[in-house]
mmCIF file of C-alpha atoms and ligand atoms in Angstrom:
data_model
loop_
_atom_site.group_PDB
_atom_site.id
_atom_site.type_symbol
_atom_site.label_atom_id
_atom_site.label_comp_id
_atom_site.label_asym_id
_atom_site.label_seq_id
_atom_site.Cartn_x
_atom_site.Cartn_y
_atom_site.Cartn_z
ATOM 1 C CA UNK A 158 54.881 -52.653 -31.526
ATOM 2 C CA UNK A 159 51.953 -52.760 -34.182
ATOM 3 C CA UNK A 160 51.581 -56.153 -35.244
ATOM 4 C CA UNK A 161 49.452 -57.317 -38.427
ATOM 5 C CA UNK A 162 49.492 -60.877 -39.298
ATOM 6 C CA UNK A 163 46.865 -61.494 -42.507
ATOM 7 C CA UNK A 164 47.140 -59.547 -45.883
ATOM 8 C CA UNK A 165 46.927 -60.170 -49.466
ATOM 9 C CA UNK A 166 49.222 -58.843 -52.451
ATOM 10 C CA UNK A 167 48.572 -59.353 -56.217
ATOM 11 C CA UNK A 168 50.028 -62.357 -56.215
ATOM 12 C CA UNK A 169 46.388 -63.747 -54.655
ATOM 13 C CA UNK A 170 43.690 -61.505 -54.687
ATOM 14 C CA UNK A 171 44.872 -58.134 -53.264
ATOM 15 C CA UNK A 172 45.336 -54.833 -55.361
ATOM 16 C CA UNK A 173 49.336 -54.094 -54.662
ATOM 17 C CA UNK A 174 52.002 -55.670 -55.493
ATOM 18 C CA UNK A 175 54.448 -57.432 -52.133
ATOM 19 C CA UNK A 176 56.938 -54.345 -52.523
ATOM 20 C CA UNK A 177 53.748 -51.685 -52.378
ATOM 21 C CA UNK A 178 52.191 -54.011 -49.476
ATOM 22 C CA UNK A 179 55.569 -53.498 -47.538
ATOM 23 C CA UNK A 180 55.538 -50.219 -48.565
ATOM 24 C CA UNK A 181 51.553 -49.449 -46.965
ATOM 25 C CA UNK A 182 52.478 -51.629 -44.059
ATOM 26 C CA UNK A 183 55.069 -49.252 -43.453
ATOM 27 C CA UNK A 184 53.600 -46.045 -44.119
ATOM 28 C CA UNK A 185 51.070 -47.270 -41.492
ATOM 29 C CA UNK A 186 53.301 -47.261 -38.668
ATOM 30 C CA UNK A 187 53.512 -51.152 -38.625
ATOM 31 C CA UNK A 188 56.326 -53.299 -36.641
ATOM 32 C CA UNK A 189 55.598 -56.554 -38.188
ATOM 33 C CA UNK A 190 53.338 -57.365 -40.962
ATOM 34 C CA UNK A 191 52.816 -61.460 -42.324
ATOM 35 C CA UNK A 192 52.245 -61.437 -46.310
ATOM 36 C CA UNK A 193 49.253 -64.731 -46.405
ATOM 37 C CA UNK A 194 48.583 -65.391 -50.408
ATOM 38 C CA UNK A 195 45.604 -67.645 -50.482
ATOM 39 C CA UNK A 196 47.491 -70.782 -51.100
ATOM 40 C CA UNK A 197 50.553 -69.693 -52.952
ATOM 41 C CA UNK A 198 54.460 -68.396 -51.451
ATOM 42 C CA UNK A 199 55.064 -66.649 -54.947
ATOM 43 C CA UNK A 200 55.179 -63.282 -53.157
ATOM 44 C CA UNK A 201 57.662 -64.493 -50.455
ATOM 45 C CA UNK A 202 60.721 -63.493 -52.622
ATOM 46 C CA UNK A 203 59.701 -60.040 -53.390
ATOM 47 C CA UNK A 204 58.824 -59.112 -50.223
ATOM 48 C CA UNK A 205 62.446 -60.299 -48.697
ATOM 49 C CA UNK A 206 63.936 -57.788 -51.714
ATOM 50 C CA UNK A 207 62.033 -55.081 -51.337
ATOM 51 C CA UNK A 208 61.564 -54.910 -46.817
ATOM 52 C CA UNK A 209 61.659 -51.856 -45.799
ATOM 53 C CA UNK A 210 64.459 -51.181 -43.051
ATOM 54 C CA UNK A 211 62.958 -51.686 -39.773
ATOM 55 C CA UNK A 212 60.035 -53.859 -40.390
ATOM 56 C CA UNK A 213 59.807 -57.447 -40.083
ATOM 57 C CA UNK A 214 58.193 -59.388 -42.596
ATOM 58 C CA UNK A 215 57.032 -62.881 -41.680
ATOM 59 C CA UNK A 216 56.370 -65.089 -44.354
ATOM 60 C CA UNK A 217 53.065 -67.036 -44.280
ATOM 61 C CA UNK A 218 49.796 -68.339 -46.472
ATOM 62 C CA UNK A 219 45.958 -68.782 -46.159
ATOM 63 C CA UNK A 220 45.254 -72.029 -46.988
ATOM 64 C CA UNK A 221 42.431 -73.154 -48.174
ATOM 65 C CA UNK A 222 40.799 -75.858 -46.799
ATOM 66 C CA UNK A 223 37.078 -77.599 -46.032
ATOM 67 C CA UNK A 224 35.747 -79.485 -42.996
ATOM 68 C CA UNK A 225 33.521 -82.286 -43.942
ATOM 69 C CA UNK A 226 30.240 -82.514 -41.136
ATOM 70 C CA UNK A 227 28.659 -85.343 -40.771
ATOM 71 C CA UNK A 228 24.948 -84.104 -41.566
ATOM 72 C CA UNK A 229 25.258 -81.283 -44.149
ATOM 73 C CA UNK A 230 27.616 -80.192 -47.024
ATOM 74 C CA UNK A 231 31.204 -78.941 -46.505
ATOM 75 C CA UNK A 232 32.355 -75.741 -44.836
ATOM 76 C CA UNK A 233 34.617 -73.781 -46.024
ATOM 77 C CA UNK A 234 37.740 -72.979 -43.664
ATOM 78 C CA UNK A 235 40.917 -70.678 -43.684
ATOM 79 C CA UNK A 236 43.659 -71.422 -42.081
ATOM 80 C CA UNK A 237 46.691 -69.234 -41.767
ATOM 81 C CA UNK A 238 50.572 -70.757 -41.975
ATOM 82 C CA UNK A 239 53.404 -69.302 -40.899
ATOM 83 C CA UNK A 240 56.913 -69.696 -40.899
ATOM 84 C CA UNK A 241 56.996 -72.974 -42.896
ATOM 85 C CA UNK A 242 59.178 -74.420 -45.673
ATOM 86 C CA UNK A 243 58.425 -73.696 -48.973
ATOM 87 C CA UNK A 244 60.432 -76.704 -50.080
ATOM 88 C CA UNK A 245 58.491 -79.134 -48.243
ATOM 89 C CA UNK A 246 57.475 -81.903 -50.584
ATOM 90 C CA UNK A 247 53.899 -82.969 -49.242
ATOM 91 C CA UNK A 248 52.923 -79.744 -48.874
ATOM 92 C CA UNK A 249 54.753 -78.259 -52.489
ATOM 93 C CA UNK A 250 52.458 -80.823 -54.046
ATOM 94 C CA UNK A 251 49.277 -79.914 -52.286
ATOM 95 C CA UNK A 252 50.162 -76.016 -53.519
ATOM 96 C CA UNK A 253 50.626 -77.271 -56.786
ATOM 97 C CA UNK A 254 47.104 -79.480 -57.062
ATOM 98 C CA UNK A 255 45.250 -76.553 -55.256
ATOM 99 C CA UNK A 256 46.624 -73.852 -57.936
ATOM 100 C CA UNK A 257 45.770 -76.635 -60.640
ATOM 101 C CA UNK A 258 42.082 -76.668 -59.133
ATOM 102 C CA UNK A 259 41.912 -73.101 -58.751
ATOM 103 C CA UNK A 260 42.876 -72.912 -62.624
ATOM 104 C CA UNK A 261 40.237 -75.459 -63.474
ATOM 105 C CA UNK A 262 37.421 -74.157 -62.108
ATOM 106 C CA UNK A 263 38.163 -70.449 -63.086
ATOM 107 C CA UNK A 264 37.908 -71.156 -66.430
ATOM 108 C CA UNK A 265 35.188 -73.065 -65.696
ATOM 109 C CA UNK A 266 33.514 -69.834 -64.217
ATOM 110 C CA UNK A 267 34.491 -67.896 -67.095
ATOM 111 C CA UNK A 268 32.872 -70.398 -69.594
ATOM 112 C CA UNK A 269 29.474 -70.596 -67.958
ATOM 113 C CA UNK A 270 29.795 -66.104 -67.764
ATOM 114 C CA UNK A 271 31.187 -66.159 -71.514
ATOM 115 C CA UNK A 272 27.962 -68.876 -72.363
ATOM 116 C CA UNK A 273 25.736 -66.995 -71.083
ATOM 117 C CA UNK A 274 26.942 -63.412 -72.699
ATOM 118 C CA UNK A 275 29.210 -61.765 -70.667
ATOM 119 C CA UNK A 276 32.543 -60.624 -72.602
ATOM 120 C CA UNK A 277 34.906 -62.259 -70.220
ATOM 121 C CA UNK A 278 38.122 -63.857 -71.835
ATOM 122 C CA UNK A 279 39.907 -66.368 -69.459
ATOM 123 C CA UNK A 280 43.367 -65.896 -71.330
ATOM 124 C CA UNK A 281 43.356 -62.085 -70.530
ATOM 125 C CA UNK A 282 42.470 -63.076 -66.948
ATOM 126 C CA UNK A 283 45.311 -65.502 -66.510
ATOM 127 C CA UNK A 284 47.574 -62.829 -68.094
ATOM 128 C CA UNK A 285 46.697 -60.278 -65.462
ATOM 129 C CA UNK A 286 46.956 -63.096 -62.672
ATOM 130 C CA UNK A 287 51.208 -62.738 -63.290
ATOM 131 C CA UNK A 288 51.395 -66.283 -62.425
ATOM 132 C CA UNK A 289 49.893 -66.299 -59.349
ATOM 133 C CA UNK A 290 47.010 -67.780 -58.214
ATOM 134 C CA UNK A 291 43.599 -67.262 -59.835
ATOM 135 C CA UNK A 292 40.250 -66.842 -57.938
ATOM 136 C CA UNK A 293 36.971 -64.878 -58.202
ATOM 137 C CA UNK A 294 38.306 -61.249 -57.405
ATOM 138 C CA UNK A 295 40.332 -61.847 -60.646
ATOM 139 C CA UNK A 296 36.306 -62.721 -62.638
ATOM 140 C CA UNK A 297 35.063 -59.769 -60.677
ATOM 141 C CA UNK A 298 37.840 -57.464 -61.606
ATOM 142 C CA UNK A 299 37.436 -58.577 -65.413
ATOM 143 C CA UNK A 300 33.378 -58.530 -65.205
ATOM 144 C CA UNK A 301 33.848 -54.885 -63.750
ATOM 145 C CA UNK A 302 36.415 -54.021 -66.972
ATOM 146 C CA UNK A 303 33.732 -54.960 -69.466
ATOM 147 C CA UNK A 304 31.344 -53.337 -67.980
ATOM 148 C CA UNK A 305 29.287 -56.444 -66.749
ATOM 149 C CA UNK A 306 29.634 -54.928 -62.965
ATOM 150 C CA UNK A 307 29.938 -51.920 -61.074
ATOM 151 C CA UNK A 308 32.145 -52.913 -58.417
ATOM 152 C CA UNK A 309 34.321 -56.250 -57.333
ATOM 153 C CA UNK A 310 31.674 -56.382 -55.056
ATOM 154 C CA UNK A 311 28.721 -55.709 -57.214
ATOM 155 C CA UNK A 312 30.226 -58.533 -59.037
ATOM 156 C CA UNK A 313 30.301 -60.829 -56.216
ATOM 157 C CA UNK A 314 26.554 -59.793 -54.979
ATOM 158 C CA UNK A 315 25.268 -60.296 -58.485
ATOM 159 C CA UNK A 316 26.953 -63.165 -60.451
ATOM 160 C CA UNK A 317 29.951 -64.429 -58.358
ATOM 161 C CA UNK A 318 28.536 -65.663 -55.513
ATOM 162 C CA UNK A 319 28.581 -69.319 -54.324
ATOM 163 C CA UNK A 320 24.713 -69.925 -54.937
ATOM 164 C CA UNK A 321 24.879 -68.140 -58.266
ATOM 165 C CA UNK A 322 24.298 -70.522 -61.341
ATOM 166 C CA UNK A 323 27.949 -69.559 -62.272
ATOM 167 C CA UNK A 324 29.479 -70.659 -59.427
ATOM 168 C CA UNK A 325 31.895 -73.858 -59.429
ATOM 169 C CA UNK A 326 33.352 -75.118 -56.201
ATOM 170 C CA UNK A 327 36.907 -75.945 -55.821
ATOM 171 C CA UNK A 328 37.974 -79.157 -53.949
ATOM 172 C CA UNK A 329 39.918 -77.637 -51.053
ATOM 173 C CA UNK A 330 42.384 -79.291 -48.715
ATOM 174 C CA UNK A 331 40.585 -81.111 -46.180
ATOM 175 C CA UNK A 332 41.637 -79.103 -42.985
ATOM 176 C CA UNK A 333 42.964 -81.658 -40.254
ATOM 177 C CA UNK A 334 44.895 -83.019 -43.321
ATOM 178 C CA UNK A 335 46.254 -79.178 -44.103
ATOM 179 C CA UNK A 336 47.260 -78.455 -40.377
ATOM 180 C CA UNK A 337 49.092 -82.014 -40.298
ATOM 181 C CA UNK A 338 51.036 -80.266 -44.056
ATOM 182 C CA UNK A 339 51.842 -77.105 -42.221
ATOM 183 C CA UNK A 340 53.429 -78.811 -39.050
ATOM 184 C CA UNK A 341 54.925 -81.325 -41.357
ATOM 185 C CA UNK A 342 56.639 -78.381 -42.683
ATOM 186 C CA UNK A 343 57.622 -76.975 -39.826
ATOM 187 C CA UNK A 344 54.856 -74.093 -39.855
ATOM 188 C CA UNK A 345 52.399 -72.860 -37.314
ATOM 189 C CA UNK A 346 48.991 -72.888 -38.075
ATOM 190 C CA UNK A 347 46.287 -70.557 -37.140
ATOM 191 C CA UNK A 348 42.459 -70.926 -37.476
ATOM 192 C CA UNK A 349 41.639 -67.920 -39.954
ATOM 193 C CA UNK A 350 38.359 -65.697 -38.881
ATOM 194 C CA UNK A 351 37.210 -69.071 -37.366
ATOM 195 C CA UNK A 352 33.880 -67.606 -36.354
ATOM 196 C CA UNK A 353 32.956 -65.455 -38.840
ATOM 197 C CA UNK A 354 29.013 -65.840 -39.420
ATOM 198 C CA UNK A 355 29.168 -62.783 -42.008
ATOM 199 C CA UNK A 356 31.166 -64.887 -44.387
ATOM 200 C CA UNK A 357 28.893 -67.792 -44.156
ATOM 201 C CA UNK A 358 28.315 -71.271 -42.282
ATOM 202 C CA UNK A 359 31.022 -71.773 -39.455
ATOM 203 C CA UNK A 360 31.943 -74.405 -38.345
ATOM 204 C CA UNK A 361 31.043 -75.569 -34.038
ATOM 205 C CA UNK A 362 33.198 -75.958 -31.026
ATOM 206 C CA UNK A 363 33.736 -79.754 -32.071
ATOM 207 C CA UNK A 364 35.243 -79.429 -34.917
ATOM 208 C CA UNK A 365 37.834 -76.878 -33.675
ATOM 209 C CA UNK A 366 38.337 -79.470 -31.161
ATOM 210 C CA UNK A 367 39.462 -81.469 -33.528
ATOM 211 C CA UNK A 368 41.651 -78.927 -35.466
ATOM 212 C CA UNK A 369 43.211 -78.714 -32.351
ATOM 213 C CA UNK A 370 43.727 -82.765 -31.666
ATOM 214 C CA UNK A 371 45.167 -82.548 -35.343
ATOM 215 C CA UNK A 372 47.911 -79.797 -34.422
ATOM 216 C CA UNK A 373 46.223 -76.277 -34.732
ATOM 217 C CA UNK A 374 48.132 -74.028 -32.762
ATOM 218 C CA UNK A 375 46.246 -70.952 -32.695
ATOM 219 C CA UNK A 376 43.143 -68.528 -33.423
ATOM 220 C CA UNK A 377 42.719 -65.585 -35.439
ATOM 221 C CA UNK A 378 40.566 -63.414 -32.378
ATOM 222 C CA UNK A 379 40.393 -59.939 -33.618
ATOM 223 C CA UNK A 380 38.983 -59.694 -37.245
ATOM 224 C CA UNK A 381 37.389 -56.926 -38.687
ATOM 225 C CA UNK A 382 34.321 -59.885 -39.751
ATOM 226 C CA UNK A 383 34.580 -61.002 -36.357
ATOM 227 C CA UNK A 384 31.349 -59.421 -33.702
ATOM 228 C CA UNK A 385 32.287 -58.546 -30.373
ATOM 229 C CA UNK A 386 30.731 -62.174 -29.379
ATOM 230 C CA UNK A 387 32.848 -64.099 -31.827
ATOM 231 C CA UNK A 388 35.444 -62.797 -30.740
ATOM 232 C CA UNK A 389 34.912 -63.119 -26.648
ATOM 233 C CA UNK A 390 33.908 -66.818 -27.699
ATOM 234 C CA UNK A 391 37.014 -67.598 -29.450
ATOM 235 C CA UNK A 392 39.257 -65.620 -26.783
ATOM 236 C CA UNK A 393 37.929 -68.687 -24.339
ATOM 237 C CA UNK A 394 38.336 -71.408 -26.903
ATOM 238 C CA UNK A 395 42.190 -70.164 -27.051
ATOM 239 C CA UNK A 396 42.247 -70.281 -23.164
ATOM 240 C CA UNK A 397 40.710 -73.582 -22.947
ATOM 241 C CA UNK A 398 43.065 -75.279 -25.599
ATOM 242 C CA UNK A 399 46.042 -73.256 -24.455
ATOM 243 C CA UNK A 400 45.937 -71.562 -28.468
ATOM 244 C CA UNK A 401 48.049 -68.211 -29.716
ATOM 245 C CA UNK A 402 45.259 -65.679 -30.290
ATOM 246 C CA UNK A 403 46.065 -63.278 -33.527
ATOM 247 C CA UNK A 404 44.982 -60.016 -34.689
ATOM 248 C CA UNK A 405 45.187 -58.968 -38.284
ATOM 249 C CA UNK A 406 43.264 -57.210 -40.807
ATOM 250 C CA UNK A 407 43.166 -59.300 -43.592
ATOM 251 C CA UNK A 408 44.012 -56.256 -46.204
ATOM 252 C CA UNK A 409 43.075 -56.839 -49.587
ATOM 253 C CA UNK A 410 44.505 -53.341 -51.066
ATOM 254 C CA UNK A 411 41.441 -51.864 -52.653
ATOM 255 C CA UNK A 412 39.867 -55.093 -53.220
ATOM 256 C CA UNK A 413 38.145 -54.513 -49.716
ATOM 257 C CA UNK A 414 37.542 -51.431 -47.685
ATOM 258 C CA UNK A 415 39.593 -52.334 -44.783
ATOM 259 C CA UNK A 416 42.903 -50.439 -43.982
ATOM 260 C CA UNK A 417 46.071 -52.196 -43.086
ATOM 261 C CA UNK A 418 46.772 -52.378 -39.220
ATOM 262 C CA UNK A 419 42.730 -52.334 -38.785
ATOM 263 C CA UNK A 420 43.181 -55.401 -36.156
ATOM 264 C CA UNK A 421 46.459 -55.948 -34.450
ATOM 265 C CA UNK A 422 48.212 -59.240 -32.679
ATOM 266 C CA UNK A 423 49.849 -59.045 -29.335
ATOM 267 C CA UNK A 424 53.765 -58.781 -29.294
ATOM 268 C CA UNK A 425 53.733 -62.223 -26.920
ATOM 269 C CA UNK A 426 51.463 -63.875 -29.420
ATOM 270 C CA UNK A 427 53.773 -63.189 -32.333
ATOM 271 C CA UNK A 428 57.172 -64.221 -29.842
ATOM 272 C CA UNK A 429 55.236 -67.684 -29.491
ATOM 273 C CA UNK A 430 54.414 -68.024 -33.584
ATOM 274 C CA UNK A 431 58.460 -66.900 -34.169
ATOM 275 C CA UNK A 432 58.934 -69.915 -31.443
ATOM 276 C CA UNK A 433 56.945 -72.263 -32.993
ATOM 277 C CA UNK A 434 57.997 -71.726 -36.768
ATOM 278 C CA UNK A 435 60.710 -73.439 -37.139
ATOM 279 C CA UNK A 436 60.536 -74.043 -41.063
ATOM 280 C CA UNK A 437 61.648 -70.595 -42.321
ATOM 281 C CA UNK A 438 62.815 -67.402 -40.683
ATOM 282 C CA UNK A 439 61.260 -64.170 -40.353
ATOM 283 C CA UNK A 440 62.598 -61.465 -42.758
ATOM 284 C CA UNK A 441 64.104 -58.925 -40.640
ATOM 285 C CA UNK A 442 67.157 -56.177 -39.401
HETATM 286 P P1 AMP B 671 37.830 -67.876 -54.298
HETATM 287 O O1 AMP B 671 38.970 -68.278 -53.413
HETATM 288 O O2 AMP B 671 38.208 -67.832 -55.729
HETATM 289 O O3 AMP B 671 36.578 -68.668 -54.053
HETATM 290 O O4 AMP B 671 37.478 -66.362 -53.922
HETATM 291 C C1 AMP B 671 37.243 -66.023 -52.593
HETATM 292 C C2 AMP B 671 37.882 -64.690 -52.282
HETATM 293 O O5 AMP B 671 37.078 -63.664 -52.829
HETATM 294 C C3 AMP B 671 37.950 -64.392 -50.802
HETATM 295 O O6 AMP B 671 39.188 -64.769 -50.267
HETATM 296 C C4 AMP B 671 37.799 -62.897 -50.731
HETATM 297 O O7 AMP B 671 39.064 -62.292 -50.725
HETATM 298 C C5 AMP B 671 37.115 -62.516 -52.013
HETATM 299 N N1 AMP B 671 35.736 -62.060 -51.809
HETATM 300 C C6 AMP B 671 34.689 -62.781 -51.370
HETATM 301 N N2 AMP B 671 33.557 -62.035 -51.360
HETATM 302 C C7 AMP B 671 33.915 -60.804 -51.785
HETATM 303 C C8 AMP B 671 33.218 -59.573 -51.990
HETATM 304 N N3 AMP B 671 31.898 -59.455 -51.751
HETATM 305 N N4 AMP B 671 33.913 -58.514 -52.442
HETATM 306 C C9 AMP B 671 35.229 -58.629 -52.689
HETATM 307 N N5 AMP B 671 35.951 -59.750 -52.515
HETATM 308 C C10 AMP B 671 35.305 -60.819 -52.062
HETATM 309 FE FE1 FE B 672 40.963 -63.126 -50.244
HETATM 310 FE FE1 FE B 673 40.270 -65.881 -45.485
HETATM 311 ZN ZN1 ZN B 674 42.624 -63.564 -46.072
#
């Protein structure tokens, strides 16, 4: 069984579309593959029309959320859902204000770019977006069309980034409140590449502590950002708090150079997420 529980379609900021993200997961010789939009289900209903026989499709989301420290700014955290209800009120609504913000402060982005003499055109942007969610892989993409960038990356390293004068941060779910919306919806959530220093600040052993005190269930070990010693530490935080431990690649399509499948999760650790997810059911045979 080859397990993969974190990618991205076009509906966030991957490349393919759910059915073509089926399709890859597929063609890669996966069992099980979760589809995790950053902070949207709008690709849940494609991918139950267009499964391939003989793979199981769990539905899921990356939510994103912020832990406040006490002595320096916020940190920004991932955490994975699966398994929940879409239909769940509280946590509908905090979809709905985080696509709102998202919205906001793209075209907020896009103003400061446009301002300052890049040819970027939010409309064109939010036409490409297919009514999905908006973030800064859609600027980067558009900076890249007009020429303002090489890459989505050279975009990021150059104008996109969150010290850049361009950059606007987006107020986040605050994450004990977000893991007390996914269990409230009957979804199991996972700490997303908890330790990942490449990405940025992390946050300490105290605070998942607390994730944990506010209903985290489990850890995302195995991460292609993840060093051998992140992921040995976070293998003994999951022991210690008796956590599921998940490996997944976190495809992008060709929004990132990582294949599908590059990290895997454990077939016991996905029998204890299908145990624990009690708001919606896989999509399967
Ligand atoms: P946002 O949620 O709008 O702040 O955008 C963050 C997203 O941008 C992340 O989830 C990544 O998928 C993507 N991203 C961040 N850095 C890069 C990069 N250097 N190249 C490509 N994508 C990136
Ligand atoms: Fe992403
Ligand atoms: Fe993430
Ligand atoms: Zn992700």
């Amino acid at each position: 069984m080859r397990i993969d529980l974190h990618t991205h379609s076009s509906v966030s900021d991957g490349t393919e579309s759910p059915a073509e993200l089926l399709a890859t997961a597929r063609g890669a010789g996966l069992d099980v593959v979760a589809l995790t939009d950053h902070d949207t289900t709008a690709g849940w209903s494609a991918a139950e029309a267009a499964r391939p026989p003989g793979l199981t499709v769990v539905p899921g989301m990356e939510l994103s959320c912020r832990w406040f420290p006490d002595d320096q700014p916020p940190i920004s955290v991932h955490l994975l859902a699966y398994l929940f209800d879409p239909t769940h009120p509280g946590f509908a609504a905090e979809r709905a204000r985080l696509r709102d913000e998202r919205l906001e402060r793209g075209e907020r982005i896009v103003a400061s770019l446009a301002g300052a003499g890049y040819p970027v055109s939010w409309e064109r942007i939010v036409e490409k977006s297919e009514g999905g969610v908006v973030g800064r892989p859609h600027i980067a993409r558009a900076l890249v069309e007009v020429g303002a960038a090489d890459s989505v990356d050279h975009a990021f390293a150059t104008l996109l980034h969150h010290r850049s004068p361009y950059y606007v941060a987006k107020a986040d779910t605050e994450v004990r409140e977000g893991i007390a919306l996914v269990r409230a919806a009957g979804g199991v959530p996972v700490f997303a590449h908890g330790l990942a220093t490449k990405r940025g600040r992390i946050v300490g052993d105290a605070a998942i502590a607390a994730m944990v005190d506010a209903g985290l269930l489990g850890l995302e070990v195995d991460h292609p950002d993840h060093s051998d010693g992140e992921r040995a530490h976070l293998r003994d935080l999951a022991a210690d708090f008796r956590l599921i431990t998940t490996g997944s690649s976190d495809y992008h399509g060709t929004n990132k150079a990582t294949p599908i499948g590059a990290c895997t999760t454990d077939p016991d650790q996905l029998e204890a997420i299908l145990a624990a997810g009690t708001g919606s059911a896989p999509f399967r045979d």
